[in-house]
Structure formats: C-alpha cells, structure tokens
Short mmCIF file of C-alpha atoms and ligand atoms in Angstrom, two decimals:
data_model
loop_
_atom_site.label_atom_id
_atom_site.label_comp_id
_atom_site.label_asym_id
_atom_site.label_seq_id
_atom_site.Cartn_x
_atom_site.Cartn_y
_atom_site.Cartn_z
CA MET A 1 19.59 0.83 -5.53
CA CYS A 2 18.01 0.28 -9.23
CA GLN A 3 17.18 -2.55 -10.98
CA GLU A 4 20.64 -2.48 -12.56
CA VAL A 5 22.10 -3.96 -9.10
CA GLY A 6 19.52 -6.98 -9.37
CA GLN A 7 20.59 -7.53 -12.70
CA ALA A 8 24.12 -7.20 -12.17
CA VAL A 9 23.86 -9.27 -9.31
CA GLN A 10 22.10 -11.77 -11.37
CA LEU A 11 25.27 -11.74 -13.69
CA ALA A 12 27.88 -12.07 -10.88
CA LEU A 13 26.19 -15.09 -9.70
CA SER A 14 25.40 -16.79 -12.72
CA ARG A 15 28.77 -15.84 -13.86
CA ARG A 16 30.23 -17.51 -10.87
CA GLY A 17 28.52 -20.22 -11.39
CA LEU A 18 26.37 -20.14 -8.33
CA LEU A 19 23.03 -20.23 -9.92
CA LYS A 20 23.67 -23.81 -10.98
CA ALA A 21 24.18 -24.70 -7.61
CA GLY A 22 20.38 -24.44 -6.96
CA ALA A 23 18.44 -21.69 -5.28
CA GLY A 24 19.05 -21.94 -1.51
CA ALA A 25 23.56 -21.57 -2.61
CA GLY A 26 22.33 -18.74 -4.82
CA MET A 27 20.48 -16.64 -2.69
CA ALA A 28 23.17 -17.57 0.09
CA ALA A 29 25.49 -16.27 -2.17
CA LEU A 30 23.12 -12.95 -2.84
CA SER A 31 23.35 -12.25 0.69
CA LEU A 32 27.30 -12.36 0.60
CA MET A 33 27.01 -9.60 -2.25
CA LEU A 34 24.85 -7.82 -1.08
CA GLY A 35 26.84 -7.03 2.52
CA GLY A 36 26.78 -10.73 3.87
CA ALA A 37 24.78 -11.06 7.10
CA PRO A 38 25.92 -10.21 10.37
CA ALA A 39 27.18 -6.88 10.40
CA SER A 40 30.03 -7.49 12.96
CA ALA A 41 31.77 -4.03 11.15
CA ALA A 42 28.88 -1.94 10.76
CA THR A 43 29.12 -0.99 14.99
CA PRO A 44 28.11 2.41 15.04
CA THR A 45 31.26 4.55 16.40
CA ALA A 46 28.79 7.86 16.87
CA SER A 47 30.90 10.39 15.58
CA ALA A 48 27.54 12.20 15.79
CA ASP A 49 26.25 14.22 18.40
CA ASP A 50 22.72 13.42 20.02
CA GLY A 51 21.57 16.49 18.54
CA ALA A 52 21.40 18.00 22.34
CA GLY A 53 21.02 21.78 22.59
CA PHE A 54 20.11 21.81 18.64
CA ASP A 55 16.11 23.20 17.72
CA THR A 56 17.10 21.56 14.81
CA ARG A 57 17.40 17.71 14.66
CA LEU A 58 18.49 15.15 11.99
CA VAL A 59 17.60 11.65 12.75
CA LEU A 60 18.98 9.05 10.03
CA LEU A 61 15.77 6.53 10.54
CA GLY A 62 17.41 3.62 8.27
CA THR A 63 20.86 3.92 6.80
CA ALA A 64 20.68 1.17 4.11
CA GLY A 65 20.40 1.52 0.34
CA GLY A 66 18.90 -1.37 -1.90
CA PRO A 67 15.38 -3.57 -2.36
CA ALA A 68 16.35 -6.03 -0.03
CA TRP A 69 16.53 -7.33 3.67
CA PHE A 70 19.70 -7.57 5.38
CA PRO A 71 18.64 -9.83 8.16
CA GLY A 72 21.48 -9.29 11.43
CA SER A 73 21.85 -6.02 10.28
CA THR A 74 21.84 -2.51 12.18
CA ARG A 75 20.84 -1.03 9.24
CA HIS A 76 16.89 -0.72 8.55
CA GLY A 77 15.97 0.98 4.65
CA ILE A 78 16.81 4.82 3.90
CA ALA A 79 14.45 7.09 5.89
CA SER A 80 15.36 10.44 7.47
CA ALA A 81 13.70 12.68 10.14
CA LEU A 82 14.31 16.69 10.34
CA GLN A 83 13.32 17.49 13.71
CA VAL A 84 12.72 21.54 13.60
CA ARG A 85 11.45 22.30 17.39
CA ASP A 86 8.42 20.67 18.03
CA LEU A 87 7.78 19.51 14.35
CA THR A 88 8.84 16.64 12.30
CA TYR A 89 9.81 16.45 8.52
CA MET A 90 10.05 13.06 7.04
CA ILE A 91 12.71 12.28 3.90
CA ASP A 92 11.65 8.79 2.20
CA CYS A 93 10.06 5.92 3.80
CA GLY A 94 12.44 2.59 3.24
CA ASP A 95 11.82 -0.82 4.91
CA GLY A 96 11.07 -0.65 8.69
CA ALA A 97 11.29 3.49 8.58
CA ALA A 98 7.53 3.73 10.48
CA ARG A 99 8.58 1.39 13.46
CA GLN A 100 11.92 3.50 13.07
CA LEU A 101 10.18 6.69 13.13
CA ALA A 102 7.90 5.69 16.27
CA GLN A 103 11.14 4.81 18.22
CA ALA A 104 12.53 8.00 17.68
CA MET A 105 9.71 9.71 18.33
CA MET A 106 9.45 7.73 21.64
CA ARG A 107 12.84 9.13 22.43
CA SER A 108 11.91 12.88 21.96
CA ARG A 109 8.81 13.12 22.99
CA ALA A 110 8.23 14.12 26.72
CA ASP A 111 4.77 12.55 26.57
CA PRO A 112 5.02 9.70 23.96
CA HIS A 113 1.87 8.38 24.50
CA PRO A 114 1.33 5.48 21.72
CA PHE A 115 -1.64 6.85 20.33
CA ARG A 116 -0.07 10.46 20.06
CA LEU A 117 3.30 9.48 18.73
CA LEU A 118 2.82 10.83 15.32
CA GLU A 119 0.83 14.14 15.81
CA PRO A 120 4.37 16.16 15.24
CA LEU A 121 4.97 14.04 11.61
CA GLN A 122 4.24 17.64 9.73
CA ALA A 123 5.51 16.53 6.11
CA LEU A 124 6.84 13.16 4.48
CA PHE A 125 8.92 13.86 0.93
CA PHE A 126 9.54 11.82 -1.48
CA THR A 127 13.25 11.79 -3.49
CA HIS A 128 11.91 9.11 -6.22
CA LEU A 129 9.88 6.20 -6.30
CA HIS A 130 12.16 3.63 -5.82
CA SER A 131 11.09 0.59 -3.89
CA ASP A 132 13.80 1.04 -1.53
CA HIS A 133 12.53 4.40 -0.67
CA VAL A 134 8.73 3.63 -0.19
CA VAL A 135 8.76 0.40 0.32
CA ASP A 136 6.94 1.29 4.03
CA TYR A 137 4.53 3.97 3.19
CA ASP A 138 1.52 2.13 3.19
CA ASN A 139 2.61 0.53 6.65
CA LEU A 140 3.24 4.39 7.90
CA LEU A 141 -0.02 5.39 7.01
CA LEU A 142 -2.22 2.20 8.07
CA GLN A 143 -0.38 1.94 11.29
CA GLY A 144 0.09 5.35 11.92
CA TRP A 145 -3.33 5.44 11.91
CA THR A 146 -3.50 4.59 15.18
CA ALA A 147 -0.95 6.44 16.03
CA GLY A 148 -2.04 10.52 15.65
CA LEU A 149 -0.91 10.88 12.18
CA GLY A 150 -2.66 14.12 10.36
CA ARG A 151 -4.83 14.37 13.61
CA HIS A 152 -4.18 18.09 14.00
CA GLN A 153 -3.93 18.80 10.09
CA PRO A 154 -3.35 16.35 7.36
CA LEU A 155 -0.12 14.85 6.88
CA VAL A 156 1.46 16.40 3.46
CA VAL A 157 2.90 14.20 1.13
CA MET A 158 4.94 15.13 -1.87
CA GLY A 159 7.02 12.79 -4.13
CA PRO A 160 7.57 13.02 -7.68
CA GLY A 161 4.90 12.93 -10.34
CA PRO A 162 4.43 10.50 -12.96
CA ARG A 163 7.36 9.97 -15.51
CA GLY A 164 5.27 10.20 -18.25
CA GLU A 165 6.97 7.73 -20.23
CA LEU A 166 8.93 4.12 -20.00
CA PRO A 167 12.34 3.70 -19.35
CA PRO A 168 14.24 2.45 -22.05
CA VAL A 169 14.90 -1.71 -21.71
CA PHE A 170 18.60 -2.51 -21.11
CA GLN A 171 20.19 -3.83 -24.16
CA LYS A 172 22.92 -5.96 -23.63
CA PRO A 173 25.93 -5.42 -25.79
CA GLY A 174 26.37 -8.58 -28.39
CA GLN A 175 22.91 -10.01 -28.20
CA PRO A 176 19.53 -10.14 -29.59
CA PRO A 177 17.27 -7.40 -28.61
CA VAL A 178 14.74 -8.11 -25.54
CA ASP A 179 11.39 -6.47 -25.45
CA PRO A 180 10.02 -7.81 -21.85
CA PRO A 181 6.37 -7.13 -20.83
CA VAL A 182 5.01 -4.02 -19.40
CA ALA A 183 3.46 -4.30 -15.95
CA PHE A 184 -0.06 -1.91 -16.67
CA PRO A 185 0.36 -0.52 -19.83
CA ASN A 186 -2.36 1.83 -18.83
CA ALA A 187 -0.49 3.56 -16.20
CA PRO A 188 2.61 2.24 -16.29
CA THR A 189 4.27 4.76 -14.54
CA PRO A 190 2.11 6.60 -11.72
CA GLY A 191 3.55 9.32 -9.63
CA THR A 192 2.77 9.65 -5.82
CA ALA A 193 -0.23 10.81 -5.95
CA GLN A 194 -1.30 7.75 -8.04
CA MET A 195 0.63 5.48 -5.88
CA THR A 196 -1.20 6.49 -2.87
CA GLU A 197 -4.52 6.56 -3.96
CA HIS A 198 -3.78 2.48 -5.76
CA ILE A 199 -2.37 2.21 -1.67
CA PHE A 200 -5.81 2.99 -0.41
CA ARG A 201 -7.75 1.03 -2.91
CA ALA A 202 -5.55 -2.04 -1.86
CA PHE A 203 -6.65 -1.72 1.92
CA ALA A 204 -10.42 -0.22 1.19
CA THR A 205 -11.98 -3.43 2.87
CA ASP A 206 -9.71 -2.10 6.47
CA LEU A 207 -10.69 1.44 5.59
CA ASN A 208 -14.76 0.63 5.44
CA ASP A 209 -14.56 -1.38 8.32
CA ARG A 210 -12.54 0.95 11.00
CA ILE A 211 -14.39 3.95 9.27
CA ARG A 212 -18.14 2.20 9.74
CA ASP A 213 -17.10 0.15 12.47
CA TYR A 214 -14.54 2.13 14.82
CA LEU A 215 -16.28 5.10 13.62
CA TRP A 216 -12.88 6.22 13.10
CA PRO A 217 -12.22 9.54 10.51
CA ASP A 218 -11.22 8.41 7.15
CA LEU A 219 -7.48 7.61 6.69
CA ARG A 220 -7.89 9.62 3.52
CA GLY A 221 -8.46 12.77 4.78
CA LEU A 222 -5.81 12.99 7.17
CA VAL A 223 -3.35 13.36 4.22
CA GLN A 224 -2.54 15.87 1.38
CA VAL A 225 -0.69 14.23 -1.00
CA ASP A 226 1.25 16.26 -4.19
CA ASP A 227 2.82 15.35 -6.79
CA ILE A 228 5.28 18.02 -7.13
CA ALA A 229 5.31 20.27 -10.16
CA LEU A 230 8.85 20.61 -11.95
CA PRO A 231 9.22 24.47 -13.30
CA LYS A 232 10.26 25.08 -16.81
CA MET A 233 14.39 24.16 -17.31
CA ALA A 234 15.85 25.21 -20.33
CA GLY A 235 17.93 22.10 -20.93
CA PHE A 236 14.70 19.64 -20.51
CA THR A 237 13.68 17.49 -23.58
CA SER A 238 12.25 14.34 -22.06
CA PRO A 239 13.03 11.62 -19.03
CA ASN A 240 14.92 9.64 -21.18
CA GLN A 241 17.17 12.52 -22.99
CA THR A 242 17.50 14.74 -20.30
CA PRO A 243 16.70 13.40 -17.01
CA SER A 244 18.59 16.05 -14.86
CA PRO A 245 19.18 19.06 -16.54
CA ASP A 246 21.41 21.96 -15.34
CA MET A 247 18.75 24.47 -13.27
CA GLU A 248 18.54 26.46 -10.65
CA PRO A 249 16.86 25.01 -7.04
CA PHE A 250 13.10 25.52 -6.79
CA GLU A 251 10.63 25.82 -4.38
CA VAL A 252 8.52 22.95 -3.17
CA TRP A 253 7.26 24.10 0.10
CA ALA A 254 7.47 26.09 3.11
CA ASP A 255 5.72 26.57 5.99
CA ALA A 256 6.63 28.77 9.39
CA GLN A 257 9.54 26.93 10.30
CA VAL A 258 11.08 25.31 7.04
CA ARG A 259 11.82 26.18 3.81
CA VAL A 260 11.88 23.25 0.98
CA THR A 261 13.77 23.57 -2.38
CA ALA A 262 14.74 20.59 -4.30
CA THR A 263 16.97 19.87 -7.87
CA LEU A 264 16.70 17.02 -9.69
CA VAL A 265 19.73 14.62 -9.81
CA ALA A 266 21.28 11.86 -11.52
CA HIS A 267 19.79 8.61 -10.69
CA SER A 268 19.12 7.76 -14.16
CA PRO A 269 16.85 6.15 -15.93
CA VAL A 270 14.85 7.37 -12.71
CA PHE A 271 12.88 10.67 -13.34
CA PRO A 272 12.27 11.93 -11.64
CA SER A 273 14.68 11.76 -9.48
CA PHE A 274 15.00 14.50 -6.45
CA ALA A 275 17.64 16.01 -4.20
CA PHE A 276 16.12 18.30 -1.22
CA ARG A 277 17.75 21.06 0.67
CA PHE A 278 15.61 22.25 4.23
CA ASP A 279 16.45 25.59 5.43
CA SER A 280 15.58 26.02 8.75
CA GLU A 281 16.01 29.42 11.20
CA GLN A 282 18.77 27.50 12.93
CA GLY A 283 20.29 25.80 10.03
CA SER A 284 20.37 23.67 6.75
CA VAL A 285 20.31 19.88 5.92
CA VAL A 286 20.90 18.99 1.81
CA PHE A 287 19.41 15.26 1.09
CA SER A 288 20.83 13.97 -2.04
CA GLY A 289 18.58 11.11 -2.72
CA ASP A 290 19.97 8.61 -5.05
CA THR A 291 22.57 10.06 -7.40
CA GLY A 292 25.90 9.71 -9.36
CA PRO A 293 28.06 13.04 -8.69
CA CYS A 294 26.02 15.94 -9.51
CA ARG A 295 26.40 19.81 -10.42
CA ASN A 296 22.70 20.29 -9.49
CA LEU A 297 23.29 18.90 -6.00
CA VAL A 298 26.72 20.86 -5.67
CA ARG A 299 24.27 23.74 -6.23
CA LEU A 300 21.69 23.12 -4.43
CA ALA A 301 24.19 22.47 -1.47
CA GLN A 302 26.31 25.11 -0.98
CA GLY A 303 27.37 26.28 2.17
CA VAL A 304 24.87 23.05 3.78
CA ASP A 305 25.17 22.53 7.46
CA VAL A 306 24.83 19.12 7.10
CA LEU A 307 24.70 16.83 3.28
CA VAL A 308 23.34 13.57 3.57
CA HIS A 309 24.29 11.75 0.70
CA GLU A 310 24.45 8.63 -0.88
CA VAL A 311 27.28 5.96 -1.08
CA ILE A 312 28.01 2.77 -2.76
CA ASP A 313 31.92 1.32 -2.09
CA ALA A 314 33.36 1.00 -5.92
CA ALA A 315 35.60 -1.54 -3.98
CA TRP A 316 32.86 -3.49 -3.75
CA VAL A 317 31.81 -3.54 -6.74
CA ASP A 318 34.89 -4.59 -8.36
CA THR A 319 34.50 -7.74 -6.18
CA LEU A 320 30.77 -8.13 -7.80
CA PHE A 321 32.45 -7.83 -11.46
CA PRO A 322 36.40 -9.35 -11.55
CA PRO A 323 37.72 -8.82 -14.20
CA PRO A 324 38.08 -9.79 -17.13
CA LEU A 325 34.76 -8.66 -18.27
CA ASP A 326 32.71 -8.26 -21.40
CA GLU A 327 30.93 -5.89 -22.85
CA THR A 328 27.56 -6.89 -21.03
CA THR A 329 29.27 -6.86 -17.76
CA ALA A 330 31.00 -3.62 -17.97
CA ALA A 331 28.30 -2.33 -19.55
CA LEU A 332 26.30 -3.47 -16.40
CA LYS A 333 29.28 -1.98 -14.13
CA HIS A 334 29.14 1.46 -15.38
CA HIS A 335 25.46 1.40 -15.53
CA LEU A 336 25.88 1.06 -11.63
CA LEU A 337 28.83 3.65 -10.75
CA SER A 338 26.84 5.95 -13.05
CA ALA A 339 23.60 6.35 -10.61
CA HIS A 340 25.35 5.99 -7.18
CA THR A 341 28.55 7.84 -5.69
CA SER A 342 31.46 6.10 -4.60
CA ILE A 343 32.32 7.25 -1.03
CA GLU A 344 35.35 9.20 -2.02
CA ASP A 345 33.24 11.03 -4.63
CA ALA A 346 31.03 11.95 -2.00
CA GLY A 347 34.08 13.53 -0.34
CA ARG A 348 34.70 15.32 -3.30
CA VAL A 349 30.99 16.60 -3.55
CA ALA A 350 30.86 17.88 -0.05
CA GLU A 351 34.13 19.27 -0.84
CA GLN A 352 32.40 21.66 -3.62
CA ALA A 353 29.45 22.53 -2.31
CA GLY A 354 31.50 23.90 1.04
CA ALA A 355 29.03 21.60 3.11
CA LYS A 356 30.12 21.54 7.16
CA THR A 357 28.82 17.98 7.91
CA LEU A 358 29.02 15.35 5.32
CA VAL A 359 26.62 12.17 6.69
CA LEU A 360 26.90 9.16 4.73
CA SER A 361 24.18 7.28 4.41
CA HIS A 362 21.82 4.96 1.92
CA VAL A 363 24.96 2.33 2.42
CA ILE A 364 25.78 -0.01 -0.01
CA PRO A 365 26.61 -2.68 0.86
CA HIS A 366 25.18 -1.75 4.01
CA ASN A 367 27.96 -3.59 6.23
CA LEU A 368 30.73 -1.40 5.21
CA SER A 369 32.95 -0.28 8.25
CA ASP A 370 32.82 2.94 9.46
CA GLU A 371 36.80 2.81 8.61
CA ARG A 372 35.40 2.60 5.10
CA LEU A 373 33.05 5.34 5.13
CA ASN A 374 35.51 7.50 6.94
CA LEU A 375 37.54 7.50 3.35
CA ALA A 376 35.27 10.14 2.24
CA GLY A 377 37.75 12.58 4.55
CA ARG A 378 40.52 12.05 1.91
CA HIS A 379 38.97 14.95 -0.58
CA TYR A 380 36.98 16.93 2.30
CA SER A 381 38.36 19.11 4.88
CA GLY A 382 34.67 19.04 7.02
CA ARG A 383 33.44 16.28 9.70
CA VAL A 384 32.57 13.25 8.09
CA VAL A 385 29.40 11.23 9.88
CA PRO A 386 29.48 7.74 9.11
CA GLY A 387 25.43 7.24 9.21
CA HIS A 388 24.05 4.61 11.29
CA ASP A 389 20.16 4.02 12.17
CA LEU A 390 18.68 6.27 14.81
CA ALA A 391 21.89 8.30 15.09
CA THR A 392 20.96 11.76 15.85
CA ILE A 393 22.90 15.09 14.55
CA GLY A 394 22.64 18.94 15.75
CA VAL A 395 22.10 21.01 12.83
CA GLY A 396 23.34 24.80 12.30
CA ARG A 397 23.44 26.50 15.72
CA ARG A 398 22.92 25.77 19.46
CA ARG A 399 19.67 26.92 21.16
CA ALA A 400 20.77 30.46 22.77
CA GLY A 401 21.29 29.79 26.78
ZN1 LIG B 501 17.98 3.81 -3.48
ZN1 LIG B 502 17.36 4.38 -6.29
#
C-alpha cells in the first residue's frame, strides 16, 4: 500500500469530521477504516495444503498489506518464503517477518536449534522499497546474527537500485500547488545497497560492541547486497514517465536450486517495482509484488504453478470514498486503485497467465474474509487459496516415492 493510502485515509477522516473529534477518535476511526480490530472474519480455512510430500514449498510468512499495525490481527506484514529442498529464499520483509521466518524454520527443520535457524536462508529479494515490504530488514539482520545468518556463505540480498529522481508531488485538483520539503536532498532515493549501508551505520555501536567484546564475525561480511541492474528497455524514458514499460522478463539470480527472473510492474510512482518468478526443478512460483493489473506480470507468470498476488477490496475502497466525490477525492481514489489489484482482477490476471493456483496475499484491508477473497474465482478457473500467515503450499510435482 502506498503513500496515497495514507493520504486517502487522512482525507476520508477529515471528510467525516473525525479528525475534529480529536486524535483518539481519529485513530480509532483509522483502525476501523484499515480493517478494524480483531480479525474474527479472517479465520484460516486452509484450502492450502501443508506442503507435505513436496520438495518445493511456499510458506506465507505475513499476508497483510500496508504501513500500519493491526493489533489483534492474524496477519503480519507482507513476506513470503520459498523452500526448495533444504534451502530457503525470502521475498520481502514486512512487519514481523523475521520472527515469522524463525517460526517457519522451527517447523521445517529437523534440528531447530535457535542458533542455527537461519543457516538455510540463501537469499532475500525485495520487490520494492515501500516500508511495508522492508521494515523488518534491520531486525532480520541484527537478530539473525545470532541465528546462523550467513554462517556458511553470505546471505544474498537483492532489490531495487536508487530511483534516480524524486517522484512528482501529488497536486490536488483545483487547489494551489504545493511544494513539500525533500528528506535528505543529497541522497533522496537510495536503493537496496545504500539502505543496507545506512542500517549498518545506524547500528555501528552494537556492531562494534559485539565484534570487539564477543568476537563475533563482522555482520557486514555475512551479507552480499546487490541492487538489481535493469536491462535495456525499449519503451523506457524515465521513472516518472514510464515506470513499467512493456518488457521481457530478465534473470536476476540463479543457483543450483532456482532461477529467478523479474519484470517491472505497475505500482507508480514507485520505481523500480518488481515481480519475481522462481523456477525450480519441481515447479514455479511468481510473486506479484504491489501492482495494478499489468501485462508484464501476465507475461512473467505464463503457465506458473503458483501465483502469489496482492489484492485490495474495491468495495472497501468505496466505503472510504462514499459519493458524491469531489475532484480531489476522485483523483485519490483512482490513484489508489490503479496501484493495486482488486480481488476479481487478480482472478482475471491468473486466468490470463494460465496459473494453476492463485494465492491471495498482501491483503487490504487485513480482515477480509475468505468468502470475499474467494470472489477471485469468478473469473478464474484454477484453484484459489486465500492466504493466511504460516500457511504452507506445495509447489509443482510431489516428491517421487
Ligand atoms: Zn505494499
Ligand atoms: Zn507498495
């Protein structure tokens, strides 16, 4: 969920006069709008299998979208893990993801010693740098230091490079133009490598204490961080004009177990914003990242075994913006919907791609019922799995014998 969601909620709050009622009432209303408290509606109904008998397994670590806490929710921030035999690959690292990963490792390891939990973690891929996809990264690094992170070989971390130019300022139609301040104007759009460097710098006191006093290996040497280099793209002019030009998928990583390809998706103004495809010997999984319906994603996901797709409930958005809509509100609503995918459109995308299973994750609002998520099946002939935290789904072929 992007910054326009925050703008939208602020606007909706003020439209309803709730902000005038004071911060307490305003925040309570905000909670209701983002999906309300306790998630009785979001009870897992595991149409997911448990992954038993599969060498490649998808584990949903967190299934909520958006930069907010949802007290009482069954969902943590967006993050997923792909287990291929004994190795694990992580995709995004939202709120609570590090603990969820540790939990998943406890379940899947025959020897779940807390100091060795992260030894199987090979690589971490960021779809984009919105906070709801990266906010637990420092936790994963610093706590993972005691859990075997990078012990046998450095953890590979790959994600977007620097955006290169600031996104445009959202100007409210019919109102005077605004020119908000720029945070850190000398480096306002860092990429994954620079973000990681900043995290290490922020925690230098802790790093030096443990390196000198405990004689731990330097944490910086336990990760290998790379910005994903973009290929030449015929239709690309600039991040603000063509953030997701029509393109062929390109390879970002390969090892003995998986090949990872990527494409740019429609999550403007975020750039770059990736979807990833993982192909193993047994099967394939695509992670949509955050996106509106997008040809690049359909191309990437052709014939995939499992498509993990983000989703926003358009009916919930309608409740945020009750008619009549003025020009500003209509523009905000359009902005929000075009950067994400409705439940039914997620089904259409899966159908166009010929995906065998559609797993719905990055759920907005967080307390959507399985009944509503299953509406994706209206336009999709494959299996729909409403995503829930720590659900495990077998991918592709079962293990022989
Ligand atoms: Zn998001
Ligand atoms: Zn996003």
